[in-house]
mmCIF file of C-alpha atoms in Angstrom:
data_model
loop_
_atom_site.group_PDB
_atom_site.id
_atom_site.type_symbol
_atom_site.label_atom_id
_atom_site.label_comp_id
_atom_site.label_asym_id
_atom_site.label_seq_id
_atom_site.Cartn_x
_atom_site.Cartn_y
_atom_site.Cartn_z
ATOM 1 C CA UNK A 157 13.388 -7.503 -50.883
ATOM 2 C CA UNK A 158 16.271 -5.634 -49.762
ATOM 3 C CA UNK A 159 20.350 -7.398 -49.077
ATOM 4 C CA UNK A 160 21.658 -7.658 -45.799
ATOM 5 C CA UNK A 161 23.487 -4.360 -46.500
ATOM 6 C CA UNK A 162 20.862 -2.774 -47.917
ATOM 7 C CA UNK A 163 18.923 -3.180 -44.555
ATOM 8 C CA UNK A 164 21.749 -1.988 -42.121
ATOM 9 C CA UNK A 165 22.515 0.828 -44.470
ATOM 10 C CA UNK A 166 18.884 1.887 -43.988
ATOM 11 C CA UNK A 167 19.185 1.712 -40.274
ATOM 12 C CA UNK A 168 21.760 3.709 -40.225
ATOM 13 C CA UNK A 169 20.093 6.353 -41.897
ATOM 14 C CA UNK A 170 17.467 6.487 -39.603
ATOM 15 C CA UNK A 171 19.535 7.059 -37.025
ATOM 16 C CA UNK A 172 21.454 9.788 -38.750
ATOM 17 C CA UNK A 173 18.399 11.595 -39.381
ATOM 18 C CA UNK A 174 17.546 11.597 -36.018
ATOM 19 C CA UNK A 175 20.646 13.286 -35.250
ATOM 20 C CA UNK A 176 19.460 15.906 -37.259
ATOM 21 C CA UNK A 177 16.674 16.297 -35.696
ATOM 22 C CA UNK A 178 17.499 16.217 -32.375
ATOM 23 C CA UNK A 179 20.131 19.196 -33.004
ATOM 24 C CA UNK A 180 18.032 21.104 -35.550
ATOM 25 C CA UNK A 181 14.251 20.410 -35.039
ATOM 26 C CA UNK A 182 12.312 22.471 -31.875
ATOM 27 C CA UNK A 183 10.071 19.753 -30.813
ATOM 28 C CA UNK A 184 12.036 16.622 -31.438
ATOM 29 C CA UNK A 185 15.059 18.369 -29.087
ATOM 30 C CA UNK A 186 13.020 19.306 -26.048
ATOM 31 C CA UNK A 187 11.585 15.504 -25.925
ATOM 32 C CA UNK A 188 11.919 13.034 -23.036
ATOM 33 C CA UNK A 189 11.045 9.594 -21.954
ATOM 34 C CA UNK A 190 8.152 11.068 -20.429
ATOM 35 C CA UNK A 191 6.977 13.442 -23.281
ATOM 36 C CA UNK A 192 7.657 10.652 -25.804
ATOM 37 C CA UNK A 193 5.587 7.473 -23.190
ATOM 38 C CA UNK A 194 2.057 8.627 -24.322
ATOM 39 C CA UNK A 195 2.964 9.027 -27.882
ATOM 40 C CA UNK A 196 4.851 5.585 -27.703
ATOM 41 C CA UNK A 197 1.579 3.633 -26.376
ATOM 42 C CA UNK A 198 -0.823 5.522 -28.884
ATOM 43 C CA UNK A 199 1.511 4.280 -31.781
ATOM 44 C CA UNK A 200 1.941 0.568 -29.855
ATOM 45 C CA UNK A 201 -2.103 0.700 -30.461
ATOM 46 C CA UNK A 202 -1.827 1.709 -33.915
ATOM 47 C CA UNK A 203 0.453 -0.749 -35.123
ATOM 48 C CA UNK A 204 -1.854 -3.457 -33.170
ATOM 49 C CA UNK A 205 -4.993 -1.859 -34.878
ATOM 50 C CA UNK A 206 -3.088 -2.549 -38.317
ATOM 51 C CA UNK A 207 -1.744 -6.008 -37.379
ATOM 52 C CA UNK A 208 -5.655 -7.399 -36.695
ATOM 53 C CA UNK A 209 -6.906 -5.801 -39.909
ATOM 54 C CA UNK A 210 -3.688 -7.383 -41.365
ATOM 55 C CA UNK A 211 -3.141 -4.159 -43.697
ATOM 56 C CA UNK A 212 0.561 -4.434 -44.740
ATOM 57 C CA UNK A 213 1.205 -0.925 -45.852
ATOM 58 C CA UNK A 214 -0.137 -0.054 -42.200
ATOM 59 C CA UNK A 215 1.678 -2.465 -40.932
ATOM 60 C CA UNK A 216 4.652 -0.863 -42.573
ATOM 61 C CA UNK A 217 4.097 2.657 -41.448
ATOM 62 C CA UNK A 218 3.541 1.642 -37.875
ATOM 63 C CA UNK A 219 6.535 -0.498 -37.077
ATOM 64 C CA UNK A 220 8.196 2.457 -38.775
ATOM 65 C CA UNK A 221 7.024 4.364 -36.020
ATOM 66 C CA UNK A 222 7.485 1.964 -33.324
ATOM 67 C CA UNK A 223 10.934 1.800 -34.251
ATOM 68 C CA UNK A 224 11.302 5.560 -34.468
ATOM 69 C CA UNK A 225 10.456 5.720 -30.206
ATOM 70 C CA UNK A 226 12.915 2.676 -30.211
ATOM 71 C CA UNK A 227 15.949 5.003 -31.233
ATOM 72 C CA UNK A 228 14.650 8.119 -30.057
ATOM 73 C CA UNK A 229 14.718 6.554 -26.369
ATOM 74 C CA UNK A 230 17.768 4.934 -27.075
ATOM 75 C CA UNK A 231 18.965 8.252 -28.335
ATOM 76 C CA UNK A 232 18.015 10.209 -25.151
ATOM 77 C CA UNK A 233 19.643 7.714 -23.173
ATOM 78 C CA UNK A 234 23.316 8.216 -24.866
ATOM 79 C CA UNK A 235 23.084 11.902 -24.522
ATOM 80 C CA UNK A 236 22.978 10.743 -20.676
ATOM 81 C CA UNK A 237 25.775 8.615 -21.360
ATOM 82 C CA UNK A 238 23.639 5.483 -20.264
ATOM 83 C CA UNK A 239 23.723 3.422 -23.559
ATOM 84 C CA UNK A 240 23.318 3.624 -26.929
ATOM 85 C CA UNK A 241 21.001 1.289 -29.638
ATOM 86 C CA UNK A 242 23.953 -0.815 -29.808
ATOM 87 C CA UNK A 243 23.711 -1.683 -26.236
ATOM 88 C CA UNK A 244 20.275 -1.909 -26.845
ATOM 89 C CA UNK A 245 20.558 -4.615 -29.825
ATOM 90 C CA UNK A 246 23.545 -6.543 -28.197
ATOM 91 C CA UNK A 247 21.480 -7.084 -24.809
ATOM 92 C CA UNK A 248 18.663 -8.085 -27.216
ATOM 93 C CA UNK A 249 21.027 -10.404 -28.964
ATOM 94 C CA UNK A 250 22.621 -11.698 -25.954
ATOM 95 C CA UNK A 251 19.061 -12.481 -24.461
ATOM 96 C CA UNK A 252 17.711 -14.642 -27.045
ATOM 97 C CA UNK A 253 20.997 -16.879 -27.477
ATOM 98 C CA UNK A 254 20.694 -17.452 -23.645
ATOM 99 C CA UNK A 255 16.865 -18.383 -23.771
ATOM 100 C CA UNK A 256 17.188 -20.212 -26.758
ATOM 101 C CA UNK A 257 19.473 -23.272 -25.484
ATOM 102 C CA UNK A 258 17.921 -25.643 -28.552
ATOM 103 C CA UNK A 259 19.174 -23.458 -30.844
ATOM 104 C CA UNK A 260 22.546 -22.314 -29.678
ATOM 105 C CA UNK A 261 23.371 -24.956 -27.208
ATOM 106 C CA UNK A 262 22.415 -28.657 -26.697
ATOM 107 C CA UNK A 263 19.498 -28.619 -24.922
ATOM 108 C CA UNK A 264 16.532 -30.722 -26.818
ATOM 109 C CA UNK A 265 13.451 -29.827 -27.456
ATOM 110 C CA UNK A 266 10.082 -32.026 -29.021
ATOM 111 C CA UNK A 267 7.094 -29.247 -29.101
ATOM 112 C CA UNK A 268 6.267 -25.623 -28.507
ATOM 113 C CA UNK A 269 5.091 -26.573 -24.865
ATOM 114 C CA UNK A 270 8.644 -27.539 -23.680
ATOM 115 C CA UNK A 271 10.566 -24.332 -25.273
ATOM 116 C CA UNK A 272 8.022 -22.287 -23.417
ATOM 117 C CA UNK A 273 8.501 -24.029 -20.255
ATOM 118 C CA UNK A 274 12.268 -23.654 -20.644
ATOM 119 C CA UNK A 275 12.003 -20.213 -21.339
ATOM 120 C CA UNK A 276 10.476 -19.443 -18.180
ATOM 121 C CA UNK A 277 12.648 -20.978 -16.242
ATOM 122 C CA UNK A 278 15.744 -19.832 -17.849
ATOM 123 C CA UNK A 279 14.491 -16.052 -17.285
ATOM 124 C CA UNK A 280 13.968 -16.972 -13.353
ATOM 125 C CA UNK A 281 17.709 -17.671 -13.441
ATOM 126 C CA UNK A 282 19.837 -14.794 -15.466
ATOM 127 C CA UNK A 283 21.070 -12.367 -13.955
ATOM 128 C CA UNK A 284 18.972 -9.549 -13.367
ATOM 129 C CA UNK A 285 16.134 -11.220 -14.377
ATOM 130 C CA UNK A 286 12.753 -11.677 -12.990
ATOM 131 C CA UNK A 287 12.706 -12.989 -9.596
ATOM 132 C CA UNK A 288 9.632 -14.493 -9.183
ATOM 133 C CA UNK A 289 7.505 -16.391 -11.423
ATOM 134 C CA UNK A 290 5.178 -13.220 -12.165
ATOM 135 C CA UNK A 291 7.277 -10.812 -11.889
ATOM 136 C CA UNK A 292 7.940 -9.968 -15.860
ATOM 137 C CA UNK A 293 4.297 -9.121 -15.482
ATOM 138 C CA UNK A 294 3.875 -5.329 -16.330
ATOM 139 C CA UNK A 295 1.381 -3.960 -14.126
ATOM 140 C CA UNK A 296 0.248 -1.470 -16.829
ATOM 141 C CA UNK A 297 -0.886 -3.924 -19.200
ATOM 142 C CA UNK A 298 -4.716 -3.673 -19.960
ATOM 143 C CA UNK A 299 -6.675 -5.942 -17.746
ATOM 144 C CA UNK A 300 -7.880 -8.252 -20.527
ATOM 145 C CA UNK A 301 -4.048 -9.280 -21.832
ATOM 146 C CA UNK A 302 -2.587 -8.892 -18.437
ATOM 147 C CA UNK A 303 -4.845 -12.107 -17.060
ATOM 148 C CA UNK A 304 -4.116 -13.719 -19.977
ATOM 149 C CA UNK A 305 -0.125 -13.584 -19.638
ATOM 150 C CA UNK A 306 -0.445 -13.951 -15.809
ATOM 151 C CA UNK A 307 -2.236 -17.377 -16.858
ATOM 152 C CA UNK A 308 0.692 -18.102 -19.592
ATOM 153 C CA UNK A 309 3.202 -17.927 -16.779
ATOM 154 C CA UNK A 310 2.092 -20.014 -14.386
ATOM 155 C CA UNK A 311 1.051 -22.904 -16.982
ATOM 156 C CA UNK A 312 4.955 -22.832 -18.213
ATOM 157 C CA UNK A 313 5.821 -24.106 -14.298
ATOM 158 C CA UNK A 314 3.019 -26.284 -14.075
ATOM 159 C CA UNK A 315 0.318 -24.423 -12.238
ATOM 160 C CA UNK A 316 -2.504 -25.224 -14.504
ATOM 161 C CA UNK A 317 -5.363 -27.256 -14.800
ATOM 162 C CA UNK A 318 -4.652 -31.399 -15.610
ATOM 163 C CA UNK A 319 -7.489 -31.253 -18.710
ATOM 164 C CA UNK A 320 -9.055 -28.575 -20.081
ATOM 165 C CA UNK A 321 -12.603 -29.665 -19.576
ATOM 166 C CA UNK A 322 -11.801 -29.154 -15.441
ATOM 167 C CA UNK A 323 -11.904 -25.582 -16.127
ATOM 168 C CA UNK A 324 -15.803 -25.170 -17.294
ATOM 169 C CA UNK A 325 -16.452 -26.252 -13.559
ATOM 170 C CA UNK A 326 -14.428 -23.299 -11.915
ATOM 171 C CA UNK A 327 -16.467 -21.224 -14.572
ATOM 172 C CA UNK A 328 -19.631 -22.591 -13.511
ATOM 173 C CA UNK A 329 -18.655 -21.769 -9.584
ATOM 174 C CA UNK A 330 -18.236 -18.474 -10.729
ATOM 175 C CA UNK A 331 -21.063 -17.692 -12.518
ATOM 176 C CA UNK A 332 -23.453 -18.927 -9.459
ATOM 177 C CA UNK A 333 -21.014 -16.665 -7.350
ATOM 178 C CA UNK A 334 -21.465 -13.271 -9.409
ATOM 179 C CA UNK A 335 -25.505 -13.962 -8.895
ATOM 180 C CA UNK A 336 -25.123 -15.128 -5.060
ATOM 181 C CA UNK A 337 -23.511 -11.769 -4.349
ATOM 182 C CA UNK A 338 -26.170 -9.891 -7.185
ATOM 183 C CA UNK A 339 -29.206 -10.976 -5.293
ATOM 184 C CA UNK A 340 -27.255 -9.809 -1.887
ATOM 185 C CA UNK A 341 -26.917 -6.360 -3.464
ATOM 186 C CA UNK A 342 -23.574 -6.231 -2.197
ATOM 187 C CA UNK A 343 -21.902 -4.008 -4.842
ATOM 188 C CA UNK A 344 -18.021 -4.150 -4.026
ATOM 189 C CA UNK A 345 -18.278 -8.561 -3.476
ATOM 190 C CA UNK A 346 -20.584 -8.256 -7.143
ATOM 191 C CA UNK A 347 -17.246 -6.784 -8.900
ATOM 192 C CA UNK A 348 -14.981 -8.592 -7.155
ATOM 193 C CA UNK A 349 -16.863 -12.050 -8.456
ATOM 194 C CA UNK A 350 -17.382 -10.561 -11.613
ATOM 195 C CA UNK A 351 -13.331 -10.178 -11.615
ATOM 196 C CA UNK A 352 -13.141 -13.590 -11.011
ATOM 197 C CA UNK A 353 -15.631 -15.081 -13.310
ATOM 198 C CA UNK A 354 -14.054 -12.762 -16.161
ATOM 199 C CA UNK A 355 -10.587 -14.543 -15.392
ATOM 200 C CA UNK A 356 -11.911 -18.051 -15.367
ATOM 201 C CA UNK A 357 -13.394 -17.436 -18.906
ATOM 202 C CA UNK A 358 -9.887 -15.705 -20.119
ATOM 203 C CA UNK A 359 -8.447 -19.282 -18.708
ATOM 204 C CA UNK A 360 -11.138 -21.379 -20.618
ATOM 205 C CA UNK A 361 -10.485 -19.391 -23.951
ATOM 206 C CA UNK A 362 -6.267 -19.913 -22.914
ATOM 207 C CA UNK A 363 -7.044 -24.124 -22.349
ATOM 208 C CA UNK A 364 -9.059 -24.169 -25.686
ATOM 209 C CA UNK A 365 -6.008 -22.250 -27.817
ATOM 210 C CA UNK A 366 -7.998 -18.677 -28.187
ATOM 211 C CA UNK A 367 -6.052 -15.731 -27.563
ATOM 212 C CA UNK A 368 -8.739 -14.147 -25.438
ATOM 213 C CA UNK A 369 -7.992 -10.566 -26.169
ATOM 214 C CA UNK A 370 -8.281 -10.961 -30.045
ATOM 215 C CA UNK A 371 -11.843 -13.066 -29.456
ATOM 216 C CA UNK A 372 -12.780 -10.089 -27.928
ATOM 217 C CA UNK A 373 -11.976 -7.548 -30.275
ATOM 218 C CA UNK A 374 -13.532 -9.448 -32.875
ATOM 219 C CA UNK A 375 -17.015 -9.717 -31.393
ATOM 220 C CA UNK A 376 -16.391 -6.189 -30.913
ATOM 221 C CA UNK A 377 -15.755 -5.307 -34.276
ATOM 222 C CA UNK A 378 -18.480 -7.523 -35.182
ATOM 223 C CA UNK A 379 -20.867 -5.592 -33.053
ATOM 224 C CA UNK A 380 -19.938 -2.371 -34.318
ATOM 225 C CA UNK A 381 -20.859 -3.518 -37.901
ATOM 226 C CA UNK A 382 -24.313 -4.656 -36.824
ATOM 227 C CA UNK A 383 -24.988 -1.726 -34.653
ATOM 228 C CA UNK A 384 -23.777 0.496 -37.613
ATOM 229 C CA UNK A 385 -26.281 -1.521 -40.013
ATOM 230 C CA UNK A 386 -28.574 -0.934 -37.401
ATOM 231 C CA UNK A 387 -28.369 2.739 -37.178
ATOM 232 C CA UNK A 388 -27.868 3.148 -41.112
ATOM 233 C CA UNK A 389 -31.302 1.401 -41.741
ATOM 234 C CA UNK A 390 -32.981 2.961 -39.637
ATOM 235 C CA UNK A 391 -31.919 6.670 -40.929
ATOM 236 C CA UNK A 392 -33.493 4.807 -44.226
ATOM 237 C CA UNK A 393 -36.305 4.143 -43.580
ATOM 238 C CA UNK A 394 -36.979 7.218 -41.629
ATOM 239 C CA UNK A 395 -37.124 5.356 -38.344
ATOM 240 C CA UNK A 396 -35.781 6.793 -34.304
ATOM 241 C CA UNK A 397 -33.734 4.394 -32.700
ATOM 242 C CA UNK A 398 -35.096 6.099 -29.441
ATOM 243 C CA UNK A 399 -39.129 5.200 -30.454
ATOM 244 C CA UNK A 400 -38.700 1.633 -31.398
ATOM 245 C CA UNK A 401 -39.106 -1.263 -29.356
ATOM 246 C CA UNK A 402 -36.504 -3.895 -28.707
ATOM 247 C CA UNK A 403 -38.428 -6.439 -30.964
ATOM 248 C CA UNK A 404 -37.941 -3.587 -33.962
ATOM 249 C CA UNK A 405 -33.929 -3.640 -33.396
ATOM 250 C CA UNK A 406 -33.924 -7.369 -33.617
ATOM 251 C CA UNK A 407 -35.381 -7.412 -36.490
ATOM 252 C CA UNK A 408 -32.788 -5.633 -38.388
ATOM 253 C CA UNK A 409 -30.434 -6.626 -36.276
ATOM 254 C CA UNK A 410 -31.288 -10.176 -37.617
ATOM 255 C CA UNK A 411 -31.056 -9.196 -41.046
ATOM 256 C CA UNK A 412 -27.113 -7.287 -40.691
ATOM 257 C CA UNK A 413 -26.537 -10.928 -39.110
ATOM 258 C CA UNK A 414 -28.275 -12.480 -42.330
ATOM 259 C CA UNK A 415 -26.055 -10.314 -44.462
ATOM 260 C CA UNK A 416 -23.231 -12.064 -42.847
ATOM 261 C CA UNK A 417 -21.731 -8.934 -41.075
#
C-alpha cells in the first residue's frame, strides 16, 4: 500500500492532468454539469454493479471514475470562481467532525442505533442543513432505495414500529387491500395499494436488518441465471420456449435450482 505522501502526491496528479485536459482536449473543455450528470449516474451504477459482485479491480476502476466527475465538477465550478476541491474536501471535513461528536467531542455513545439517531438530529440543526426530518431525501433516488432511506430517517427520531413482529400486520392489511381494490377493477386505487404494500415489505425487510434493495437484486440475479439455464437447455435439446407448457419450464427450471444456481 501506498504512504500518506504517496497518496496526496497521486491526487495531485489527477488534478493536474485534468488541467490538461480541460485546456487541450475538445470534448473534456466544452463539458458542463449538465453534459457530465448522465455520465456521472451511469458510472455511480457501474461502480455499484462492481461493489455487489465484489470485483476489486472493478471496484478500482470505478471509484477511479467516480472520483474523476468529483474533480471535474469541482473543476467547472472554480473556473466560475465558486469553489475549488479544496472547498469541497474542507466542507467534507468540517461535516463529519460536527456529526461525529463521540469522536471529536464528548458526547457518548453505546451502539450503532444511538450514533445514527444523533446524526440525524445534529444535521436538523447546522446551518444550512436539512430542515425537516425528510428533507436530505433526494427525490431522484430510485423508488426501491428512496423508501428505504425515507424509512431510515424517521426510525432515527423515533417514528417506527415498537417490535418488529407489529409490522407483518400492516403487511397483511395491505395485501387484503391490493386484492379489495383488484376485484373492484379500479386501476389507479390497485397501484396506489400496490405502492403501499411494496413499502410495508421494504419496512419488514428494514425491521429484520435486510437492505431491501440488495435482496432484490439478488433474487434478480438469481432469476436471470435460472432463466438463462432455462433458455440454454432448451436450445439443447432442440426445444421452443414458445411451444412448451408451463409444467415443461418447471421442470428445468427445477433442475438450474437443483444445480444450485
Amino acid at each position: 500500500m501506498h504512504t500518506r505522501e504517496e497518496k496526496l502526491e497521486a491526487f495531485g496528479r489527477m488534478l493536474d492532468i485534468l488541467d490538461e485536459l480541460r485546456v487541450k482536449c475538445p470534448w473534456d473543455a466544452k463539458q458542463t454539469n449538465e453534459s457530465l450528470r448522465p455520465n456521472t449516474i451511469e458510472e455511480t451504477f457501474e461502480l455499484a454493479e462492481a461493489l455487489s459482485l465484489n470485483d476489486a479491480d472493478n471496484i478500482r476502476k470505478e471509484l477511479g471514475d467516480v472520483l474523476l466527475h468529483i474533480a471535474f465538477y469541482s473543476k467547472i465550478a472554480d473556473e466560475k470562481n465558486q469553489f475549488d476541491i479544496a472547498d469541497v474536501c474542507n466542507a467534507l471535513c468540517d461535516k463529519l467532525i460536527f456529526r461525529h461528536p463521540h469522536v471529536f467531542g464528548d458526547v457518548a455513545v453505546d451502539s450503532t442505533e444511538q450514533v445514527l439517531e444523533n446524526w440525524e438530529q445534529i444535521k436538523l440543526k447546522e446551518k444550512g442543513g436539512n430542515k425537516t426530518v425528510l428533507g436530505g431525501v433526494p427525490s431522484a433516488l430510485p423508488a426501491l432505495i428512496k423508501a428505504n432511506r425515507i424509512q431510515e430517517k424517521v426510525r432515527n427520531v423515533g417514528f417506527d414500529w415498537e417490535d418488529a413482529s407489529q409490522v407483518w400486520e400492516k403487511v397483511e392489511e395491505e395485501m387484503t387491500e391490493v386484492r379489495e381494490e383488484i376485484n373492484k377493477g379500479d386501476k389507479d386505487a390497485t397501484e396506489a395499494e400496490f405502492g403501499d404494500l411494496l413499502f410495508a415489505v421494504v419496512n419488514a425487510a428494514r425491521l429484520y436488518g435486510v437492505n431491501p434493495e440488495n435482496a432484490l437484486e439478488r433474487t434478480n440475479k438469481k432469476f436471470i441465471a435460472r432463466f438463462n439455464y432455462l433458455e440454454q437447455a432448451c436450445k439443447d435439446r432442440g426445444l421452443n420456449l414458445k411451444e412448451m407448457t408451463l409444467q415443461q419450464m418447471d421442470e428445468i427450471w427445477n433442475e438450474a435450482k437443483a444445480k444450485g444456481l
